[in-house]
Coordinates of C-alpha atoms in Angstrom, one line a residue:
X408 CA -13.4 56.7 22.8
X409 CA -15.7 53.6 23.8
X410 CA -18.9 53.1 21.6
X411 CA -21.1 53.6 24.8
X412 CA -19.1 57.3 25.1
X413 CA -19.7 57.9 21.7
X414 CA -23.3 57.4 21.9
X415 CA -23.8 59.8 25.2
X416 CA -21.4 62.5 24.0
X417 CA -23.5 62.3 20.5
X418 CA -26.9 61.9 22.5
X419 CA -28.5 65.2 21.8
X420 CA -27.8 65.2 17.9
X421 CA -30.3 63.3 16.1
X422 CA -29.1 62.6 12.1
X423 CA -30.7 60.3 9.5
X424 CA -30.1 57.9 7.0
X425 CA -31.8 56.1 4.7
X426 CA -31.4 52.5 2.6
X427 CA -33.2 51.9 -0.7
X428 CA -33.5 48.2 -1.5
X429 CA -33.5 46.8 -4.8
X430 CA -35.3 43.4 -3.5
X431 CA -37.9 43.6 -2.0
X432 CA -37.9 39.7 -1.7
X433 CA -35.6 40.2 1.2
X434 CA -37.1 42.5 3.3
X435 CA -39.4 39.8 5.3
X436 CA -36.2 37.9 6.3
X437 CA -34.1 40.9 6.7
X438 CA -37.1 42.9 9.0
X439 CA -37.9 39.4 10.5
X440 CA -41.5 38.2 11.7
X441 CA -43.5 41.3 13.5
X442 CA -40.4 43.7 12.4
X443 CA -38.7 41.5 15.8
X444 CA -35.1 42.1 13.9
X445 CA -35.8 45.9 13.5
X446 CA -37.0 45.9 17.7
X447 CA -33.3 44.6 18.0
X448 CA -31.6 46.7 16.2
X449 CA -33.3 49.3 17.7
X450 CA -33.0 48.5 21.2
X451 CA -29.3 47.4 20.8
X452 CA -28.3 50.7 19.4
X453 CA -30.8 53.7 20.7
X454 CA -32.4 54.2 17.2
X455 CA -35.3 54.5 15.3
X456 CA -36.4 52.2 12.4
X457 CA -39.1 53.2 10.3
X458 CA -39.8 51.3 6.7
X459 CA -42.0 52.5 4.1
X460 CA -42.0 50.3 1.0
X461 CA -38.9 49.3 -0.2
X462 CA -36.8 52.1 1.8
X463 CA -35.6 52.4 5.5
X464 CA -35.6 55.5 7.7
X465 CA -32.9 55.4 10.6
X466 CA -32.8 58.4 12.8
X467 CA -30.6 58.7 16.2
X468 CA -27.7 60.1 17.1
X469 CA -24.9 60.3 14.6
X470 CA -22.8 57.3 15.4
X471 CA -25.4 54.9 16.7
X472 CA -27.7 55.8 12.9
X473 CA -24.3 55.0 11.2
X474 CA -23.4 52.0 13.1
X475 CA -27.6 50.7 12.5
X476 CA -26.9 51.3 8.7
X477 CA -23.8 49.0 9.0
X478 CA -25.5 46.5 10.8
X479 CA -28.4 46.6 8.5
X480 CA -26.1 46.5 5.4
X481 CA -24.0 43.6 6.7
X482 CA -27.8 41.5 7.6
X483 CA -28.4 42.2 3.8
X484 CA -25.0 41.1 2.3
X485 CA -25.7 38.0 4.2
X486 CA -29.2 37.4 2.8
X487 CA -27.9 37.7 -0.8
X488 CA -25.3 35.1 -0.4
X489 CA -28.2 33.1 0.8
X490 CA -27.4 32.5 4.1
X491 CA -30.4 32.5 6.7
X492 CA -30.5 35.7 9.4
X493 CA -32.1 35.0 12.9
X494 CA -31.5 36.8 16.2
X495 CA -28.7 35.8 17.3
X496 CA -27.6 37.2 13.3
X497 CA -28.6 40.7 14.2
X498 CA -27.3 40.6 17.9
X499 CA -23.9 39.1 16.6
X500 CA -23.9 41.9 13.6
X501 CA -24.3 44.4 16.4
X502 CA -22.1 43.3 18.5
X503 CA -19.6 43.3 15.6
X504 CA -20.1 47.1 14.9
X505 CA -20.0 47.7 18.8
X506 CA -16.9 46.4 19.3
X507 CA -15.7 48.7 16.3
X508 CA -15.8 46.0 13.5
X509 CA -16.5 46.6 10.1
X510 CA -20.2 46.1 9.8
X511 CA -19.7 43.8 7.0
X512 CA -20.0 39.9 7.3
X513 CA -18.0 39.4 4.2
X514 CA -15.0 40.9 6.0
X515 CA -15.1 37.5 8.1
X516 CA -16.2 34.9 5.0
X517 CA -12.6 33.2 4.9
X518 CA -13.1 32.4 8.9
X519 CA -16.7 30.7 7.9
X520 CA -16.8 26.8 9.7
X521 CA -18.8 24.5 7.5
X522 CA -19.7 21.5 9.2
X523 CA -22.3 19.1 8.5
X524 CA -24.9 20.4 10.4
X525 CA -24.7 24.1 10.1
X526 CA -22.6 27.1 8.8
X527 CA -20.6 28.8 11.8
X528 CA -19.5 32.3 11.4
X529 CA -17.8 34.2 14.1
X530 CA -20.3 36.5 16.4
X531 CA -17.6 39.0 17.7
X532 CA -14.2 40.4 17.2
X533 CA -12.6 37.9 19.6
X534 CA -14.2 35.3 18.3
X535 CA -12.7 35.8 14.8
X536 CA -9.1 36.4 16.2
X537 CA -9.9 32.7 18.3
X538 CA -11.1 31.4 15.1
X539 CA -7.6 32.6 13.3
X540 CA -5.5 31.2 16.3
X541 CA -7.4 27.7 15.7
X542 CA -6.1 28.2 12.1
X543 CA -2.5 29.4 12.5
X544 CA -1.5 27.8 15.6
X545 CA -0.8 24.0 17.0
X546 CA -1.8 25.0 20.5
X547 CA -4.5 27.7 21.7
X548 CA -5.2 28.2 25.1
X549 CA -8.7 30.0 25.2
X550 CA -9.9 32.3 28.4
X551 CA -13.1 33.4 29.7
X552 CA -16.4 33.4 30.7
X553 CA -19.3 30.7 30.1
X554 CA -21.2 31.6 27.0
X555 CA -18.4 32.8 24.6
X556 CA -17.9 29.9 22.9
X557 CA -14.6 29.0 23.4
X558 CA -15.0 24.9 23.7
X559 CA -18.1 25.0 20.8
X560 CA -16.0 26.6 17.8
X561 CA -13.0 24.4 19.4
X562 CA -15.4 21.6 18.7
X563 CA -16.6 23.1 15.3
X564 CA -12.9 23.5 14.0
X565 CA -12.1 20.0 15.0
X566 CA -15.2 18.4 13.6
X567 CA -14.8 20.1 10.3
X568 CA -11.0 19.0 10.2
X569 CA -11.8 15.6 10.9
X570 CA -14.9 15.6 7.6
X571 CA -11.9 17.0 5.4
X572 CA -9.2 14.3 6.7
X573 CA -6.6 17.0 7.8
X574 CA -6.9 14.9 11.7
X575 CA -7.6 11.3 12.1
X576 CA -9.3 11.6 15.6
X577 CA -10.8 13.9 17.6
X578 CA -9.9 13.8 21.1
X579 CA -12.4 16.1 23.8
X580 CA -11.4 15.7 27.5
X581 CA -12.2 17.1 30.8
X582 CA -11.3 17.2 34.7
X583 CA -14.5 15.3 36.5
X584 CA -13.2 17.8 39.7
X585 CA -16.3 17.7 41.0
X586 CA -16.3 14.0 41.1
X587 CA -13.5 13.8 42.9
X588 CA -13.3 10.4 44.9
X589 CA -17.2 9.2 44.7
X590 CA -16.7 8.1 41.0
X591 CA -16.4 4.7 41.8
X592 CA -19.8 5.0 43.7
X593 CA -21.7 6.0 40.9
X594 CA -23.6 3.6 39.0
X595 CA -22.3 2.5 35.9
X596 CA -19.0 1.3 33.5
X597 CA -16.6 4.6 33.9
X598 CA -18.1 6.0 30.8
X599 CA -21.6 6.4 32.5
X600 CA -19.6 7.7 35.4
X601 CA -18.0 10.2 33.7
X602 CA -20.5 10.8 30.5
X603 CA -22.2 13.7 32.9
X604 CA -18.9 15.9 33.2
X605 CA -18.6 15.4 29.4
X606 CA -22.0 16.3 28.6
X607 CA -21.4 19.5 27.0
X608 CA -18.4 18.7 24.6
X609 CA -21.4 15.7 23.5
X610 CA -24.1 18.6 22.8
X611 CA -21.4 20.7 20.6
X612 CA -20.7 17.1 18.9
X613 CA -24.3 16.6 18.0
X614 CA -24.3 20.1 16.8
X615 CA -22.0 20.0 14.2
X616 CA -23.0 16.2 13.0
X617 CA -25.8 14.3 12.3
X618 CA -26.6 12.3 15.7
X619 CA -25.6 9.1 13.3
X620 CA -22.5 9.6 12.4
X621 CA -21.4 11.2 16.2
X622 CA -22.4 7.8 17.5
X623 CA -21.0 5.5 14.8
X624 CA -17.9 7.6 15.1
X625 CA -17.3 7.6 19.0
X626 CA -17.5 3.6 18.5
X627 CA -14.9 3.5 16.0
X628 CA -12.5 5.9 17.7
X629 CA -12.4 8.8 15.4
X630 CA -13.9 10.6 18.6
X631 CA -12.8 9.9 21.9
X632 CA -14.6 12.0 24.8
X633 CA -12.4 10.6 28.0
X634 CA -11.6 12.0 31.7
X635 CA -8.4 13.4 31.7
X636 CA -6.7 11.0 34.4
X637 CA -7.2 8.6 31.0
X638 CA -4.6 10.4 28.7
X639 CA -1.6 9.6 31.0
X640 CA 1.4 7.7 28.5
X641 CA -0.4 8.4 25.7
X642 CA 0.9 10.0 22.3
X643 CA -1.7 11.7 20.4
X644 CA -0.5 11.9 16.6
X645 CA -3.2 13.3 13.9
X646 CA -5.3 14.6 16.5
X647 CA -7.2 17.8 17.6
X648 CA -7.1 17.7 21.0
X649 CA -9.4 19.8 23.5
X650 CA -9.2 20.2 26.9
X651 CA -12.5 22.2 28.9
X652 CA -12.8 23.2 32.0
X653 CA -8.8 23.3 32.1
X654 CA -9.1 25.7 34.9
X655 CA -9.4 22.8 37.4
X656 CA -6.3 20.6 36.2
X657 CA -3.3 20.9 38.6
X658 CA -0.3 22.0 37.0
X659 CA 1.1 18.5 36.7
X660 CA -2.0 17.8 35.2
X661 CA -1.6 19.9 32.6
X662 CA 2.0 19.5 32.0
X663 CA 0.3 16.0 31.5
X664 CA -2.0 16.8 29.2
X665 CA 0.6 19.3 26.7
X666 CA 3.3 16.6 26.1
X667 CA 0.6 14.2 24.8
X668 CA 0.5 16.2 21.6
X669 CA 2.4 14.3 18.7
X670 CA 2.9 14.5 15.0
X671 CA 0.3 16.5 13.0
X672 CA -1.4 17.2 15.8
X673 CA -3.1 20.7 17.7
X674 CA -4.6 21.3 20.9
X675 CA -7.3 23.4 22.3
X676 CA -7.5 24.0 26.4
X677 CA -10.1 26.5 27.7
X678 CA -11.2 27.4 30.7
X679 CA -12.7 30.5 33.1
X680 CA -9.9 31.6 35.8
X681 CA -13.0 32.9 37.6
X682 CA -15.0 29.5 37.9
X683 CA -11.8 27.3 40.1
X684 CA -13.6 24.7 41.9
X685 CA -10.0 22.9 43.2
X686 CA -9.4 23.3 46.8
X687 CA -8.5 26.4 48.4
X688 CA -5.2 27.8 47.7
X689 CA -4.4 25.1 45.0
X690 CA -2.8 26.8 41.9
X691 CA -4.9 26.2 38.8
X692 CA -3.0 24.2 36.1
X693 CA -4.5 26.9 33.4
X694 CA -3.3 29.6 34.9
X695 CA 0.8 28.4 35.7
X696 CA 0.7 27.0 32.4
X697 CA -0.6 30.4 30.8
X698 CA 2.3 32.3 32.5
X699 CA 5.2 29.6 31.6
X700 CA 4.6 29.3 27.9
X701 CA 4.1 33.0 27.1
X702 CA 5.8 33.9 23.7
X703 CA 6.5 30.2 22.9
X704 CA 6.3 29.9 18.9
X705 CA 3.5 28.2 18.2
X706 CA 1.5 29.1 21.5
X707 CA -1.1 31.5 21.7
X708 CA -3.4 33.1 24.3
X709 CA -6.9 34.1 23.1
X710 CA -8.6 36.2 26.0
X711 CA -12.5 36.6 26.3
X712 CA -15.0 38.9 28.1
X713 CA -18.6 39.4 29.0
X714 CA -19.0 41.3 25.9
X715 CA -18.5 38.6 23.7
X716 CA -20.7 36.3 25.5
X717 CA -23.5 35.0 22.6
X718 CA -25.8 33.2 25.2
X719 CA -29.0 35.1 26.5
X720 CA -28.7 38.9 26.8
X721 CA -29.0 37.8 30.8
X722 CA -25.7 35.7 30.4
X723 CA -24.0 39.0 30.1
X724 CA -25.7 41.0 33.0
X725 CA -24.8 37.9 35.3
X726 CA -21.4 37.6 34.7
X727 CA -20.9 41.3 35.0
X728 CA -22.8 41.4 38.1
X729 CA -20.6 38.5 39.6
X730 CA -17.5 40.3 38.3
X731 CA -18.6 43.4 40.0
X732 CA -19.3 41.6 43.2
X733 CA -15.7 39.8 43.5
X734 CA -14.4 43.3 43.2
X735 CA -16.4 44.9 45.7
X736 CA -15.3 41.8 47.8
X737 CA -12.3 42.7 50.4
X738 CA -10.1 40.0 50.4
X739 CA -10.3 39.2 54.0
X740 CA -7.8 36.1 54.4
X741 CA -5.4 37.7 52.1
X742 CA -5.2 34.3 50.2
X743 CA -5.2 33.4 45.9
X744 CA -8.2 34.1 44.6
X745 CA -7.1 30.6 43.0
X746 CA -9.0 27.8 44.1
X747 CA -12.0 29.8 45.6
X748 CA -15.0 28.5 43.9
X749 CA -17.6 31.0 42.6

């Protein structure tokens, strides 16, 4: 049964529970500024959240008080390892216990990306079994819609490899599709041609290192952010490699782009099957590459969907609404939806 069943079928029973807390230290972080993490939890899961002193009244129906004291419990455990808890905390704890997790954010401790900048923890079931698949295997092929952060904790597991020496380089490349032939019209070297298509592998950069180091680094090589016409006859040996927006590579393209991987080295490609900008009819390079290398050893698939999108609540309603809208669509031409662009 689906949590959103559970909560219907259970809607007319109301039950209670209650948490004492031995600190009261914690509560202001824990409740956060105006009670605005209670309002959450509240909203997110159809309860009630009432706190007197140093105890915390839940009342709703059975399974959505029950899955409010997990997500409380597991905002808690955080605090008393020390670790700071902000919205997108309690919306990534709820989503957790949505999805049928454990409630508990020790459960996914050994999964934890320490990078320079920041602690990263995964913020929904998928995300931990991407975050294992970036651990156990050399190449991951990631799937879904914008906002789950496929190509940021790519970019968080390489960074932190490359800080403890287990990769020499980081290599982060893209398609510039949407270039196309005007590149060479643009103002500019090729790097201030291309920098714009890049632009977003850059931001997750700066997020996991101090803006310093990114820059002394991309000038001595240890990061290379290039177009992916540049990676032709190359060998990439003690590397994490990433490839976004893989979705528009052709498939020689991206039987390109896989036999660059050498020695001690992994690779990352991601992309949205729904977002194809190549011309109509044109078979994405993601998706024939996706269907040849099924059950290879070492190859894994990791698929996303709107619910584990960690962007604005409104990410999630738009990409739903857009997924209920290409089904609603008739196919009129009878063509792929392949190389449509939405």
């Amino acid at each position: 049964m689906s949590p959103s069943s559970r909560v219907l079928e259970a809607a007319r029973a109301v039950e209670s529970r209650h948490i004492a807390f031995d600190d009261n230290c914690l509560l202001p972080a824990l409740f956060g500024r105006h009670d605005e993490h209670l309002a959450r939890i509240e909203q997110g899961l159809g309860v009630a959240l009432v706190s007197r002193g140093n105890k915390l009244a839940i009342s709703g129906a059975p399974w959505s008080a029950e899955a409010a004291k997990l997500v409380i419990e597991s905002l808690r455990q955080r605090l008393e390892r020390g670790l700071d808890v902000d919205a997108g905390e309690v919306d990534a704890a709820i989503r957790l216990v949505v999805q049928g997790g454990s409630g508990t954010s020790e459960s996914h401790d050994n999964l934890a990306i320490i990078t320079q900048q920041r602690r990263i923890s995964p913020r929904s079931l998928v995300q931990a079994t991407y975050l294992r698949a970036l651990r156990d295997h050399d190449l991951v092929f990631a799937l879904g819609p914008a906002g789950t952060g496929k190509t940021y904790l790519a970019v968080a597991v390489a960074s932190a490899m490359l800080v403890d020496g287990r990769v020499d380089r980081i290599v982060l490349s893209r398609p510039a599709v949407e270039a196309g032939e005007n590149l060479g019209f643009l103002p500019g070297d090729m790097r201030d041609k291309v920098d714009p298509y890049l632009r977003p592998l850059y931001d997750a950069l700066h997020d996991m290192m101090p803006n310093e180091k990114v820059r002394r680094r991309l000038e001595n090589g240890d990061i290379e952010v290039a177009p992916l016409a540049f990676m032709r006859g190359r060998t990439l040996s003690n590397s994490f490699v990433i490839l976004d927006e893989a979705q528009n590579t052709s498939p020689v393209q991206m039987k390109m782009c896989l036999t660059r991987l050498g020695e001690n080295s992994r690779m990352v490609v991601t992309g949205d099957l729904s977002q194809i900008d190549l011309p109509r009819g044109a078979r994405s390079g993601l998706r024939d590459a996706v269907d040849k290398l099924q059950g290879i050893d070492g190859v894994t698939t990791v698929t996303f969907s709107d619910i584990d999108v960690v962007r604005h609540d409104l990410v999630t309603r738009i990409v739903r609404a857009y997924e209920r809208s290409d089904q609603e669509k008739p196919d009129a031409a009878g063509s792929s939806p392949e190389g449509s662009s939405s």
